mmCIF file of C-alpha atoms in Angstrom:
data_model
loop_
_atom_site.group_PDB
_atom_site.id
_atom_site.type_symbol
_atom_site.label_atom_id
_atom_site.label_comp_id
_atom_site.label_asym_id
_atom_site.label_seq_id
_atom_site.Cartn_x
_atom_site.Cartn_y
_atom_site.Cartn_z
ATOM 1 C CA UNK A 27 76.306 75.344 -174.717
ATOM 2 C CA UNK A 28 75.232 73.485 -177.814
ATOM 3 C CA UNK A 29 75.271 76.957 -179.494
ATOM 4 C CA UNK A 30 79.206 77.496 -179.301
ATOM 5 C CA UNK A 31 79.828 73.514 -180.552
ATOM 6 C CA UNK A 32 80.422 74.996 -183.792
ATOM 7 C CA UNK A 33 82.388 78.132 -182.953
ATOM 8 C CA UNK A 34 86.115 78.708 -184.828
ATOM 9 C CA UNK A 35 88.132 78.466 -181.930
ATOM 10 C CA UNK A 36 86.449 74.233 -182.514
ATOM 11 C CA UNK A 37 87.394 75.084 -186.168
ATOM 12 C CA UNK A 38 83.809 75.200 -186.538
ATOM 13 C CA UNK A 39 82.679 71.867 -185.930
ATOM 14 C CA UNK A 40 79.827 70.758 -184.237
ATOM 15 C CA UNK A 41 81.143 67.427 -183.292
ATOM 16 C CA UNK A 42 84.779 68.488 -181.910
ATOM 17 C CA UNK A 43 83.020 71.193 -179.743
ATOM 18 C CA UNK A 44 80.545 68.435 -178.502
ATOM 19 C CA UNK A 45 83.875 66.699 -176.919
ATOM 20 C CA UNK A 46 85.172 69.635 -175.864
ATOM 21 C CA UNK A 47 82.170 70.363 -173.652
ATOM 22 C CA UNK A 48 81.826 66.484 -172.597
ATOM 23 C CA UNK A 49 84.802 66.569 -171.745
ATOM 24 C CA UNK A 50 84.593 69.722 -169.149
ATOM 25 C CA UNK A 51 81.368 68.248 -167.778
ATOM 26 C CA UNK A 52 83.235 64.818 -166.733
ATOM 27 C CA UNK A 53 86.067 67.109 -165.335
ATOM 28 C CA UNK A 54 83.523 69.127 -162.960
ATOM 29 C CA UNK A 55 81.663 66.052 -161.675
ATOM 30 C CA UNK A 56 84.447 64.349 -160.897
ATOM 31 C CA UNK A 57 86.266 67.225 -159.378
ATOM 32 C CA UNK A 58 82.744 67.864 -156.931
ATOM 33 C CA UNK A 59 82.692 64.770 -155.069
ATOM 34 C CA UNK A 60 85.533 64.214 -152.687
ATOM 35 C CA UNK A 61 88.044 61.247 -153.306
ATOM 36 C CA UNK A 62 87.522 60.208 -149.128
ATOM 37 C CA UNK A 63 83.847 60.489 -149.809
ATOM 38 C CA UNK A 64 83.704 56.227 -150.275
ATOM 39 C CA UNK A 65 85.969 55.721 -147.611
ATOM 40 C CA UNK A 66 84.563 58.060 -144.728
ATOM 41 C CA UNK A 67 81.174 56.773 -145.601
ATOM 42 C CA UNK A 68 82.274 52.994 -145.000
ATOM 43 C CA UNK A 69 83.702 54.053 -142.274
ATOM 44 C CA UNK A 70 80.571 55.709 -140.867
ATOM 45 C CA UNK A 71 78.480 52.342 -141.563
ATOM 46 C CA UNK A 72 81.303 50.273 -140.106
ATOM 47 C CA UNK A 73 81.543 51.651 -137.011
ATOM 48 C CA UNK A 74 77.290 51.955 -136.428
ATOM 49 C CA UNK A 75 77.072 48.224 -137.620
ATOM 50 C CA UNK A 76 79.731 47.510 -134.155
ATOM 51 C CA UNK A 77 77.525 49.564 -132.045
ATOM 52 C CA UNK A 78 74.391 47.797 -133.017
ATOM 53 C CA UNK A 79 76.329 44.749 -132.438
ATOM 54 C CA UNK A 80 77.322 45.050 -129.037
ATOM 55 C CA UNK A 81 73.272 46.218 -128.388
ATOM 56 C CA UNK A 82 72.818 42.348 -129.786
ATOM 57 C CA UNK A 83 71.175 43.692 -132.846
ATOM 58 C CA UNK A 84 72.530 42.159 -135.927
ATOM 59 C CA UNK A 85 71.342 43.600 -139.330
ATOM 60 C CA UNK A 86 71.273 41.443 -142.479
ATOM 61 C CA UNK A 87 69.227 43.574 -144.263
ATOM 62 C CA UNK A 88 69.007 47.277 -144.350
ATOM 63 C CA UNK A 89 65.565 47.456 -145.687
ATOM 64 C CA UNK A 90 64.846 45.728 -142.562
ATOM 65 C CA UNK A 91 65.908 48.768 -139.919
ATOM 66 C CA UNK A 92 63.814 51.197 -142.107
ATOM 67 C CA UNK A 93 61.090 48.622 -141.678
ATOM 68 C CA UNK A 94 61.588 48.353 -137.698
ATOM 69 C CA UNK A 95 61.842 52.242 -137.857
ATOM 70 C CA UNK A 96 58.331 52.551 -138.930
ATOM 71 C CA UNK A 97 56.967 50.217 -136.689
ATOM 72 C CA UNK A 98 54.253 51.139 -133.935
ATOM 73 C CA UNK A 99 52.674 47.684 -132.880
ATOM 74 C CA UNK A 100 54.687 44.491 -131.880
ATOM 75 C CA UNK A 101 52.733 41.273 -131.168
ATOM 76 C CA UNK A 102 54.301 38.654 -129.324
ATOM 77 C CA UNK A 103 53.502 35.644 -127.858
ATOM 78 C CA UNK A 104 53.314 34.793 -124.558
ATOM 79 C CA UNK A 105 54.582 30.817 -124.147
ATOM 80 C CA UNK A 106 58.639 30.839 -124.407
ATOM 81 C CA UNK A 107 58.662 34.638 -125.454
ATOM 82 C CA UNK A 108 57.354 36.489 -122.451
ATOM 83 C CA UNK A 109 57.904 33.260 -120.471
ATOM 84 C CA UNK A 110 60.383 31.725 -119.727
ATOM 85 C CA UNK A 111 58.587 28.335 -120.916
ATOM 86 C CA UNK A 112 60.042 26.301 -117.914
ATOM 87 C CA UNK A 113 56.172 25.453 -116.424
ATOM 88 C CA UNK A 114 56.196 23.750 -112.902
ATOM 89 C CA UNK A 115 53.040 22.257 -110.994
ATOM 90 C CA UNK A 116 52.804 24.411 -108.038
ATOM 91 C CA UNK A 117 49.023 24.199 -107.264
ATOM 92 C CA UNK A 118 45.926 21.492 -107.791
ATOM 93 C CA UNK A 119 42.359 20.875 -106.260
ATOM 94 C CA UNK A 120 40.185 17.866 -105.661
ATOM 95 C CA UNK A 121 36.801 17.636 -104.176
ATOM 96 C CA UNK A 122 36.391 15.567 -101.283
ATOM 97 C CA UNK A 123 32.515 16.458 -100.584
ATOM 98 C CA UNK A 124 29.521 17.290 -102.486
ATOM 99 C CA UNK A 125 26.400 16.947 -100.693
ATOM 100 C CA UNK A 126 23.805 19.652 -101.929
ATOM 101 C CA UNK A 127 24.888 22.998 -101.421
ATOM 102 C CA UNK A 128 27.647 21.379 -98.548
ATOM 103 C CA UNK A 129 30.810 21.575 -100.950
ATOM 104 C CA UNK A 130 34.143 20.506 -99.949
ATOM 105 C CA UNK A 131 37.316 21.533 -101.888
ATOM 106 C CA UNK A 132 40.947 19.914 -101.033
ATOM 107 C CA UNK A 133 43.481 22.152 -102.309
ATOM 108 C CA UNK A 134 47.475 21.010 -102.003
ATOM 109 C CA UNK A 135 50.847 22.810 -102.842
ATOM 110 C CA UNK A 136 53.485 21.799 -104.842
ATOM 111 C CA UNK A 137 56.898 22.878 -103.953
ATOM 112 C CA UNK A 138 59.817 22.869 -106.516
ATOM 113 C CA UNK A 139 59.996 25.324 -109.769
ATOM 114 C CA UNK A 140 62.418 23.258 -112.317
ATOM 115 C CA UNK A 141 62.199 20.330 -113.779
ATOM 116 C CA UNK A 142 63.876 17.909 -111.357
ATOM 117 C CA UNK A 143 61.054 15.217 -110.229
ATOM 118 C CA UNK A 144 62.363 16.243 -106.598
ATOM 119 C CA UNK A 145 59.277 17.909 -104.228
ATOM 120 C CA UNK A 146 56.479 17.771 -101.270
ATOM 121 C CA UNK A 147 52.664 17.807 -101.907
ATOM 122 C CA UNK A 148 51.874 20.191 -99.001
ATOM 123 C CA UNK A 149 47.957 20.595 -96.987
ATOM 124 C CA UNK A 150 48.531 24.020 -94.633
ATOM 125 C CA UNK A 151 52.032 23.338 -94.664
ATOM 126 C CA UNK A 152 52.634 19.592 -93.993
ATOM 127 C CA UNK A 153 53.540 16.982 -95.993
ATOM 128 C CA UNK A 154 50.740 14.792 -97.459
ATOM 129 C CA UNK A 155 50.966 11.305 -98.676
ATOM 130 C CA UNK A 156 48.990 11.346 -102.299
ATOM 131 C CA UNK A 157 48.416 7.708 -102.170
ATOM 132 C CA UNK A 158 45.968 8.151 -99.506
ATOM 133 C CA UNK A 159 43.499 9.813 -101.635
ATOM 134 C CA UNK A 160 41.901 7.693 -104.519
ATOM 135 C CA UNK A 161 41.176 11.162 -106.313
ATOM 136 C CA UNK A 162 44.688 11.781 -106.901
ATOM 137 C CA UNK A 163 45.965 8.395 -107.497
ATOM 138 C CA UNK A 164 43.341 8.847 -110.811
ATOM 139 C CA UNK A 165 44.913 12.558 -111.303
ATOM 140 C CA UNK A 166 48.450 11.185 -111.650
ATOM 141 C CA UNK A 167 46.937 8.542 -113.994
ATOM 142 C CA UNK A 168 45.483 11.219 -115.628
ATOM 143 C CA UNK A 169 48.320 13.546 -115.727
ATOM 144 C CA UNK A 170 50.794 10.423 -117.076
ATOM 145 C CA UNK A 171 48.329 8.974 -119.517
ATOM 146 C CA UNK A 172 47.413 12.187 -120.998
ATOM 147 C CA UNK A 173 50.862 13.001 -122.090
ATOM 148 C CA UNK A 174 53.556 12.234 -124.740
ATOM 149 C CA UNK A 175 56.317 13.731 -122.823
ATOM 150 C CA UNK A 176 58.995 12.414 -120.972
ATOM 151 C CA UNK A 177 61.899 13.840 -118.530
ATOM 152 C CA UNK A 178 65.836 13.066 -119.239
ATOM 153 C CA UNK A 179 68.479 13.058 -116.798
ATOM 154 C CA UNK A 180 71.224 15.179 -118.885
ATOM 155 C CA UNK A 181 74.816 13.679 -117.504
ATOM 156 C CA UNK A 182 76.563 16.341 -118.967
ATOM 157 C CA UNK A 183 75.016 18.966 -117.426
ATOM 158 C CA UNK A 184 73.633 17.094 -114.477
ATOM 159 C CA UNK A 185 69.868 18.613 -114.821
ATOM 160 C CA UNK A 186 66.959 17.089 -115.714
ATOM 161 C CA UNK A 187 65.588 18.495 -119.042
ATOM 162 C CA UNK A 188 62.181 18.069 -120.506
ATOM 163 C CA UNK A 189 61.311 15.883 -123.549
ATOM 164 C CA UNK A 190 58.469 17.245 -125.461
ATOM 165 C CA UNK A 191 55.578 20.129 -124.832
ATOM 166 C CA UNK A 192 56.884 21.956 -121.222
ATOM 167 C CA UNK A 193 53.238 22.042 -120.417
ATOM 168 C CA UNK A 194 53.219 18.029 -120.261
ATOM 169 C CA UNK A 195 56.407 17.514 -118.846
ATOM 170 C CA UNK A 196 55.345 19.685 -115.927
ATOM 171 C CA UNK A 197 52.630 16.703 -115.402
ATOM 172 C CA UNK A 198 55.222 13.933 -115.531
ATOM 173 C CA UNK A 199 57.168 15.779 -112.969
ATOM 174 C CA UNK A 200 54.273 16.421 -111.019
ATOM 175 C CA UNK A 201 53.441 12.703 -110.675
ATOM 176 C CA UNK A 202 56.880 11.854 -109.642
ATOM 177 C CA UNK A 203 56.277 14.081 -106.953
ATOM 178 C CA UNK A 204 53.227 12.911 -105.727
ATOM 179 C CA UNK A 205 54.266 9.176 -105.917
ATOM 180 C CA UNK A 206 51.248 7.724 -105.465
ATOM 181 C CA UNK A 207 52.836 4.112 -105.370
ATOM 182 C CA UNK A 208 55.305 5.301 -102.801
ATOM 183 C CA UNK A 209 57.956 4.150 -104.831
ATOM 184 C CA UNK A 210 61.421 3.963 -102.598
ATOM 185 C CA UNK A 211 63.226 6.125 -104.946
ATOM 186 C CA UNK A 212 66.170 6.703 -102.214
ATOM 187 C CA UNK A 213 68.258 3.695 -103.572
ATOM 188 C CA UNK A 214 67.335 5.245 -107.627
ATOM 189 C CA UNK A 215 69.707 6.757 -110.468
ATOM 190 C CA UNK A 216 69.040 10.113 -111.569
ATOM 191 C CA UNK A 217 68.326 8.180 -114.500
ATOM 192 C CA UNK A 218 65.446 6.213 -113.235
ATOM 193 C CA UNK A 219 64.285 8.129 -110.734
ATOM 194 C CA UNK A 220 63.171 10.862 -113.751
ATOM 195 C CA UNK A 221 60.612 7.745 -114.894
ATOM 196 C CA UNK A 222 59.745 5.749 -111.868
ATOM 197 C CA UNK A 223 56.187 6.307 -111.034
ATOM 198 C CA UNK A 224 55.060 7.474 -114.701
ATOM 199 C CA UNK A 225 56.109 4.040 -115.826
ATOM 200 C CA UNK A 226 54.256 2.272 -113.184
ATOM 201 C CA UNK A 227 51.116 4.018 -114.347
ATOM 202 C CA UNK A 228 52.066 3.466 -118.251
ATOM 203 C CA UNK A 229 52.478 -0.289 -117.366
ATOM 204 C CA UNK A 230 49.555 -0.372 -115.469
ATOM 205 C CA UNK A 231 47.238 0.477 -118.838
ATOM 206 C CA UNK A 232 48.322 0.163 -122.274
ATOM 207 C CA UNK A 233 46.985 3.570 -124.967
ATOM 208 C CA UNK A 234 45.400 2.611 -128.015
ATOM 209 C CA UNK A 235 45.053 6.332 -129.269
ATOM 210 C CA UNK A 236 45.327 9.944 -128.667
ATOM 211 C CA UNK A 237 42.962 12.321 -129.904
ATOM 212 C CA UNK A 238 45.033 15.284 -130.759
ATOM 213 C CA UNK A 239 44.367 19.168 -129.244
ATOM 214 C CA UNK A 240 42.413 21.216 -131.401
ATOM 215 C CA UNK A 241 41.573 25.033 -130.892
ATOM 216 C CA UNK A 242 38.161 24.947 -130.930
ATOM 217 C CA UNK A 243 37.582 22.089 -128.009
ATOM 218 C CA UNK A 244 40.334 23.104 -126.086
ATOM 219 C CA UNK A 245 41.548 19.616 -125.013
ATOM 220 C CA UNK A 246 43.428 16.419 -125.687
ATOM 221 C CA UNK A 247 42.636 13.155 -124.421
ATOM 222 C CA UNK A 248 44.190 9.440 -124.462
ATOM 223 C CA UNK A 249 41.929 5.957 -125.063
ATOM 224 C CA UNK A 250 43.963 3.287 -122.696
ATOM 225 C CA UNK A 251 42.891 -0.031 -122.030
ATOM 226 C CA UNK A 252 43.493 -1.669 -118.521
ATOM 227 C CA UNK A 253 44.249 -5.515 -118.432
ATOM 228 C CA UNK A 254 46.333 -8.165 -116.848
ATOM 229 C CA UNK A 255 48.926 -10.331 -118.448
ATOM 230 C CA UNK A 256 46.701 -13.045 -120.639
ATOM 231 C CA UNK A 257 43.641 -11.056 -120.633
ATOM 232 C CA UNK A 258 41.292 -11.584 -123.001
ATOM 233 C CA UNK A 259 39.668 -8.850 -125.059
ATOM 234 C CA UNK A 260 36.354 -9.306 -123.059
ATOM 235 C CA UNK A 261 38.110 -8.907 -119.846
ATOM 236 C CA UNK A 262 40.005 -5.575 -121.172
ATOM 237 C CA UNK A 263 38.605 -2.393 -119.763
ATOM 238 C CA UNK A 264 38.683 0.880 -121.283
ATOM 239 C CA UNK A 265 38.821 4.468 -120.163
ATOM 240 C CA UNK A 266 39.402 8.164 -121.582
ATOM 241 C CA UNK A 267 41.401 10.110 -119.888
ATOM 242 C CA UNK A 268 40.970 13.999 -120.888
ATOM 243 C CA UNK A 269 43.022 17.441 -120.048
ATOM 244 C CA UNK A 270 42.339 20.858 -121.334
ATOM 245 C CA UNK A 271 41.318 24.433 -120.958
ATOM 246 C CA UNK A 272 38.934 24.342 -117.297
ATOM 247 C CA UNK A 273 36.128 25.994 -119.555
ATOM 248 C CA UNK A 274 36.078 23.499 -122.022
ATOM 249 C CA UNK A 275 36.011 20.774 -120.579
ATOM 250 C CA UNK A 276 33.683 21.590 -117.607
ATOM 251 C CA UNK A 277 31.355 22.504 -119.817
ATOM 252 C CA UNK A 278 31.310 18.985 -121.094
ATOM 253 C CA UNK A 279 31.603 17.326 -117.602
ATOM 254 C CA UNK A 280 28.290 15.315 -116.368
ATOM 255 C CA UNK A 281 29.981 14.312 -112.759
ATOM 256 C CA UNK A 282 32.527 14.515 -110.492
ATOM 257 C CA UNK A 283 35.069 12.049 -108.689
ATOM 258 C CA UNK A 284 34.584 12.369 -105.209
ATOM 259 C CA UNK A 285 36.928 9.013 -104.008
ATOM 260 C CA UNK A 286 36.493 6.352 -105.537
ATOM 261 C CA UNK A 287 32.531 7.483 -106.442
ATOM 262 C CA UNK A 288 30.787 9.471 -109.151
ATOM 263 C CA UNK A 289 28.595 12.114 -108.004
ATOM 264 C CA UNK A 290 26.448 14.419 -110.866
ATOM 265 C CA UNK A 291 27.838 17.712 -111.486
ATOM 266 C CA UNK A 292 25.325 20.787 -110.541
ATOM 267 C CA UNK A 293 25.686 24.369 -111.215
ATOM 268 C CA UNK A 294 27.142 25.363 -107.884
ATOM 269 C CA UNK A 295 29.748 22.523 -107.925
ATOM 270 C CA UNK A 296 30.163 23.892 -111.469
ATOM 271 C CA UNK A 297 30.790 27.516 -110.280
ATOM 272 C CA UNK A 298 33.032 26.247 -107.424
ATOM 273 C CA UNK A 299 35.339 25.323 -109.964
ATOM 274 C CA UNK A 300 35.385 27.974 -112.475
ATOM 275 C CA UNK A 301 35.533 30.513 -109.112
ATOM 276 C CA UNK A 302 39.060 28.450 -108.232
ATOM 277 C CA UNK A 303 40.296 28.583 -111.431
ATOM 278 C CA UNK A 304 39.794 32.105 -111.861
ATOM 279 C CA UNK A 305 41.942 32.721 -108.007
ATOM 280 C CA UNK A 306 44.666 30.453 -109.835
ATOM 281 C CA UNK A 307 44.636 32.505 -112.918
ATOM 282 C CA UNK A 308 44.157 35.985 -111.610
ATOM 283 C CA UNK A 309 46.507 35.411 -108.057
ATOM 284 C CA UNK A 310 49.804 36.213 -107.055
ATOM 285 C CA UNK A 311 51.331 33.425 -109.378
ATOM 286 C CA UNK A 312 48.643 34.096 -112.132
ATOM 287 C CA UNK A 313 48.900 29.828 -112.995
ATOM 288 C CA UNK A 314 48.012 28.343 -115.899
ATOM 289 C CA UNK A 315 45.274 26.078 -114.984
ATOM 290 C CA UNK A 316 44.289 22.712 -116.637
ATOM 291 C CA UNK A 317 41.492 20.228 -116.003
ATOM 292 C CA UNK A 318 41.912 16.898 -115.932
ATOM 293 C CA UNK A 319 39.082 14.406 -116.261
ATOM 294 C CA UNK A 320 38.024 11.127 -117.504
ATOM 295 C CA UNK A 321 35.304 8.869 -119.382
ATOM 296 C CA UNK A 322 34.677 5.598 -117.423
ATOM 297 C CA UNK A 323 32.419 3.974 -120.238
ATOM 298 C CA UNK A 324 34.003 5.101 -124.054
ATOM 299 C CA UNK A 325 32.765 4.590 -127.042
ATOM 300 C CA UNK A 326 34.364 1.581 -128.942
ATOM 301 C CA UNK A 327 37.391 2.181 -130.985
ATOM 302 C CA UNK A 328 35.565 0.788 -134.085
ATOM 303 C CA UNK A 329 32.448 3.359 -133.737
ATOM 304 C CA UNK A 330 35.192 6.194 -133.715
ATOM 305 C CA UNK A 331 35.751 8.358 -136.767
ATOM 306 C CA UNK A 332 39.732 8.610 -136.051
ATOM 307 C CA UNK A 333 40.303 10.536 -138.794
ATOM 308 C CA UNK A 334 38.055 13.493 -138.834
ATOM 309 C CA UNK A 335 39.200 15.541 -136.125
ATOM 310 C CA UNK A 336 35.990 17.848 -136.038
ATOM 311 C CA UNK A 337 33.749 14.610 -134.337
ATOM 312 C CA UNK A 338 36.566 14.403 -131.551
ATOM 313 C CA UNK A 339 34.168 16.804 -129.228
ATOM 314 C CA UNK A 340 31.653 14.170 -129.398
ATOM 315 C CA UNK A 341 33.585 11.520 -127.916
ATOM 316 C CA UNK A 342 35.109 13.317 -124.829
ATOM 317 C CA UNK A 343 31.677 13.727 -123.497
ATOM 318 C CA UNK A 344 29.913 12.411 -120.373
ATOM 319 C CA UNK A 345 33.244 13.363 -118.391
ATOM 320 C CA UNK A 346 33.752 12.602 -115.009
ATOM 321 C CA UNK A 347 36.099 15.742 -113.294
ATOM 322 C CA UNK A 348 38.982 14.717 -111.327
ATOM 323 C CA UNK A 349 40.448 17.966 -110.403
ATOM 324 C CA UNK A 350 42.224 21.191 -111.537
ATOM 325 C CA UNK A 351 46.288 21.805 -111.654
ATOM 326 C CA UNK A 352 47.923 25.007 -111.761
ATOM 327 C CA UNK A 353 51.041 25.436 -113.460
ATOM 328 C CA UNK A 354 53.509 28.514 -112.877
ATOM 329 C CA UNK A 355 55.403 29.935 -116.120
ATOM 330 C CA UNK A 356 57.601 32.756 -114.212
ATOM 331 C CA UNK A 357 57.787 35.717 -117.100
ATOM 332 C CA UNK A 358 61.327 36.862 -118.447
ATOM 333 C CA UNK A 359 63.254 39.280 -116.202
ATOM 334 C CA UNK A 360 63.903 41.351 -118.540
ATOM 335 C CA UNK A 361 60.194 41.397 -120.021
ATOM 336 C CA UNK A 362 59.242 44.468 -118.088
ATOM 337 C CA UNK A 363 62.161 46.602 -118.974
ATOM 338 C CA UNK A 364 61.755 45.565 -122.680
ATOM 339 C CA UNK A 365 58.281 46.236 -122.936
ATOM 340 C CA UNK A 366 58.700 49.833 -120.896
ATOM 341 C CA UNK A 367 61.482 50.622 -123.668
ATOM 342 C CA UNK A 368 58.641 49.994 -126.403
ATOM 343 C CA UNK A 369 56.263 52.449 -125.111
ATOM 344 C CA UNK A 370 58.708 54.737 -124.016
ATOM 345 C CA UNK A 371 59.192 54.890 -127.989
ATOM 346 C CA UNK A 372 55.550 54.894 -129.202
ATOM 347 C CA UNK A 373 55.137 50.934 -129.907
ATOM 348 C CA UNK A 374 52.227 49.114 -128.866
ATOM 349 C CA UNK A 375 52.783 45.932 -127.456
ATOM 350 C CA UNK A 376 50.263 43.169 -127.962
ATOM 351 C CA UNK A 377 50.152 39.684 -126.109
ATOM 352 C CA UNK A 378 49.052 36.503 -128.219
ATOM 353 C CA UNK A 379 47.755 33.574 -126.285
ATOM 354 C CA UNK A 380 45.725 30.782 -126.083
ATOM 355 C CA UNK A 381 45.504 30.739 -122.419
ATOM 356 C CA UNK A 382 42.434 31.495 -120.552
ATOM 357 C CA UNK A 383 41.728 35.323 -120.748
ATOM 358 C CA UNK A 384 41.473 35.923 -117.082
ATOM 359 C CA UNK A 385 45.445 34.458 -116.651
ATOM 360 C CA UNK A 386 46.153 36.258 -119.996
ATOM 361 C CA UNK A 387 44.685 39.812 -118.590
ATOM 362 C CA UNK A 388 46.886 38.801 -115.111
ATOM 363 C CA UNK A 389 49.664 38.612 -116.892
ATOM 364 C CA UNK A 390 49.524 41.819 -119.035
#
C-alpha cells in the first residue's frame, strides 16, 4: 500500500498515511489470534505434564522429550540397573582330588538370598560342617581378606544392610555362613553376629596392602601378614590372597589346593574349572562366578612398585587356586516388561557389563 501513503484523503502525506496503514496492520494481527489462545494452550501442557507424572516421568527439560523421541538404542548396565544389585553366595566348588586324569570336584549349596549372615552350606542336601575341610577354611580367609566390605545390623529397620561393593559383602556373608571356627553365635546380638567369624579371620592376619581391581587383569588381591602377639619381623609370614574374573586368574594359576597340599595345575584340571564356571554362568541361576586364590611365597613389600598399577599383574602370579563361588544377582521384575515395551517401539536395547560373556549372553 505504500502507493496510497500519500493520497488526499491522508492530505497527501506520505508519513500520516504510513500510520494509517501501521496502524490497520496491528489491528488485523491482533484481531487473528484468539484472546484464550495463551490460556487453552497452558492448559493443554498442564494437563500432559500430570499425565506424564503419574507414568513417573518427570520432564525438566523439553528439549529432552524431543531428544528421547528420536531415540532408537538404549544402553544400560547390567549391575543395580537390570539387577537388582542384592548378590548372595548360593554356589562354590573345591577340589578334593587330582591324581592324573582322576579329578575330583566338591561342589556345596548355599541357602539364603539377602543379606542376613543366617544359612546352611548344603552336600546333596545335608548340612555340612565347613570347618572340616582345610580348602574352605582358606576360602573364607580368602573371601574375608580379600574384601573392604562389611555388614551392619540396621536397628531401625531390623535388616542387615551391606557396607561397601554388594559383590564383597556377599563374601562376608558367605563366611558367616560357613563358620569355619564354629563360632556359637546362638547367645550373639544381631549386632555381632553380622561380624563374628570375619573378625576372627581379620585378627588372625593383619593386611599391609591391597592392590586395587583394574580392567585389564580382572582381579584384586590383599598382602596380609600372619603373626602372633610379640612376633618378630623374621617370624612374620606373608601371603596374597587374590579374587577375580575365573579367566583371569586361572590363567595365571601354577597349582591347586587340594587340603592342606599344593598340587600343579594341568590342562584338564584347568578345563574342569572353566567347564564349571561356564554351568554356573550359563544355568538356571546364570551366577556370577569369582575365583579365589592365593600366593603362599610373595614378593617383598619393598621390591613392589605400589604405585604403578600396570606391574600389579606381575605380582599376583604363581597362584595357588582355592576354589570358585557363584553369586546370584536376581534381575528386576519389571526388567522384562520394560525391555518388551522398548522393542515394541523400535528401541534397541543394549546390555553393558563387565561380567564374563557367557553369564552376560545368559542373562540377555
Amino acid at each position: 500500500n505504500i502507493g496510497h501513503f500519500n493520497d488526499p484523503v491522508h492530505g497527501g502525506s506520505w508519513l500520516r498515511g504510513a500510520i494509517y496503514y501501521f496502524k490497520i496492520a496491528v489491528a488485523l494481527a491482533v484481531a487473528a489470534i484468539p484472546e484464550g489462545l495463551p490460556a487453552v494452550i497452558t492448559t493443554c501442557l498442564a494437563l500432559g505434564t500430570r499425565r506424564m507424572a503419574k507414568k513417573n516421568a518427570i520432564v525438566r527439560s523439553l528439549p529432552s522429550v524431543e531428544t528421547l523421541g528420536c531415540t532408537s538404542v538404549i544402553c544400560s548396565d547390567k549391575t543395580g540397573t537390570l539387577t537388582t544389585n542384592q548378590m548372595s553366595v548360593c554356589r562354590m566348588f573345591i577340589f578334593n582330588k587330582a591324581d592324573g586324569h582322576d579329578i575330583s570336584v566338591e561342589q556345596y549349596e548355599i541357602t539364603g538370598s539377602t543379606y542376613e549372615p543366617k544359612g546352611d552350606v548344603m552336600v546333596n542336601g545335608q548340612k555340612f560342617n565347613c570347618s572340616d575341610r582345610s580348602g574352605l577354611v582358606e576360602l573364607a580367609e580368602c573371601a574375608a581378606l580379600c574384601n573392604d566390605s562389611a555388614l551392619d545390623y540396621n536397628e531401625t529397620k531390623r535388616i542387615f544392610e551391606k557396607v561397601g561393593e554388594a559383590t564383597e559383602t556377599a563374601l562376608t556373608v558367605l563366611v558367616e555362613k560357613m563358620n569355619v571356627f564354629n563360632t556359637d553365635k546362638s547367645r550373639l546380638s544381631p549386632q555381632e553376629m553380622a561380624m563374628s567369624s570375619n573378625t576372627i579371620i581379620r585378627q588372625k592376619y593383619r593386611k599391609e596392602f591391597t592392590l586395587e581391581f583394574s580392567r585389564d587383569r580382572k582381579s584384586m588381591s590383599s598382602y596380609v601378614v600372619t603373626a602372633g602377639r610379640g612376633a618378630s619381623n623374621s617370624q612374620q609370614s606373608a601371603k596374597m590372597f587374590v579374587k577375580g574374573a575365573p579367566e583371569s586368574v586361572v590363567d595365571r594359576c601354577t597349582h591347586i589346593r587340594i587340603g592342606t597340599q599344593k598340587v600343579p595345575m594341568t590342562p584338564q584340571i584347568r578345563q574342569e574349572i572353566m567347564k564349571l564356571v561356564h554351568q554356573y554362568g550359563t544355568g538356571r541361576d546364570t551366577l556370577r562366578c569369582l575365583a579365589l586364590g592365593c600366593i603362599d611365597n610373595p614378593m617383598k613389600r619393598e621390591e613392589m612398585d605400589l604405585d604403578d598399577a600396570r606391574k600389579f599383574i606381575t605380582y599376583e602370579t604363581n597362584i595357588t587356586f582355592v576354589g570358585v563361588v557363584g553369586m546370584l544377582d536376581p534381575p528386576r521384575t519389571e526388567v522384562i516388561d520394560a525391555i518388551q515395551r522398548c522393542r515394541d517401539a523400535g528401541i534397541r536395547v543394549i546390555m553393558i557389563t563387565g561380567d564374563n560373556k557367557n553369564t552376560a549372553e545368559a542373562i540377555c
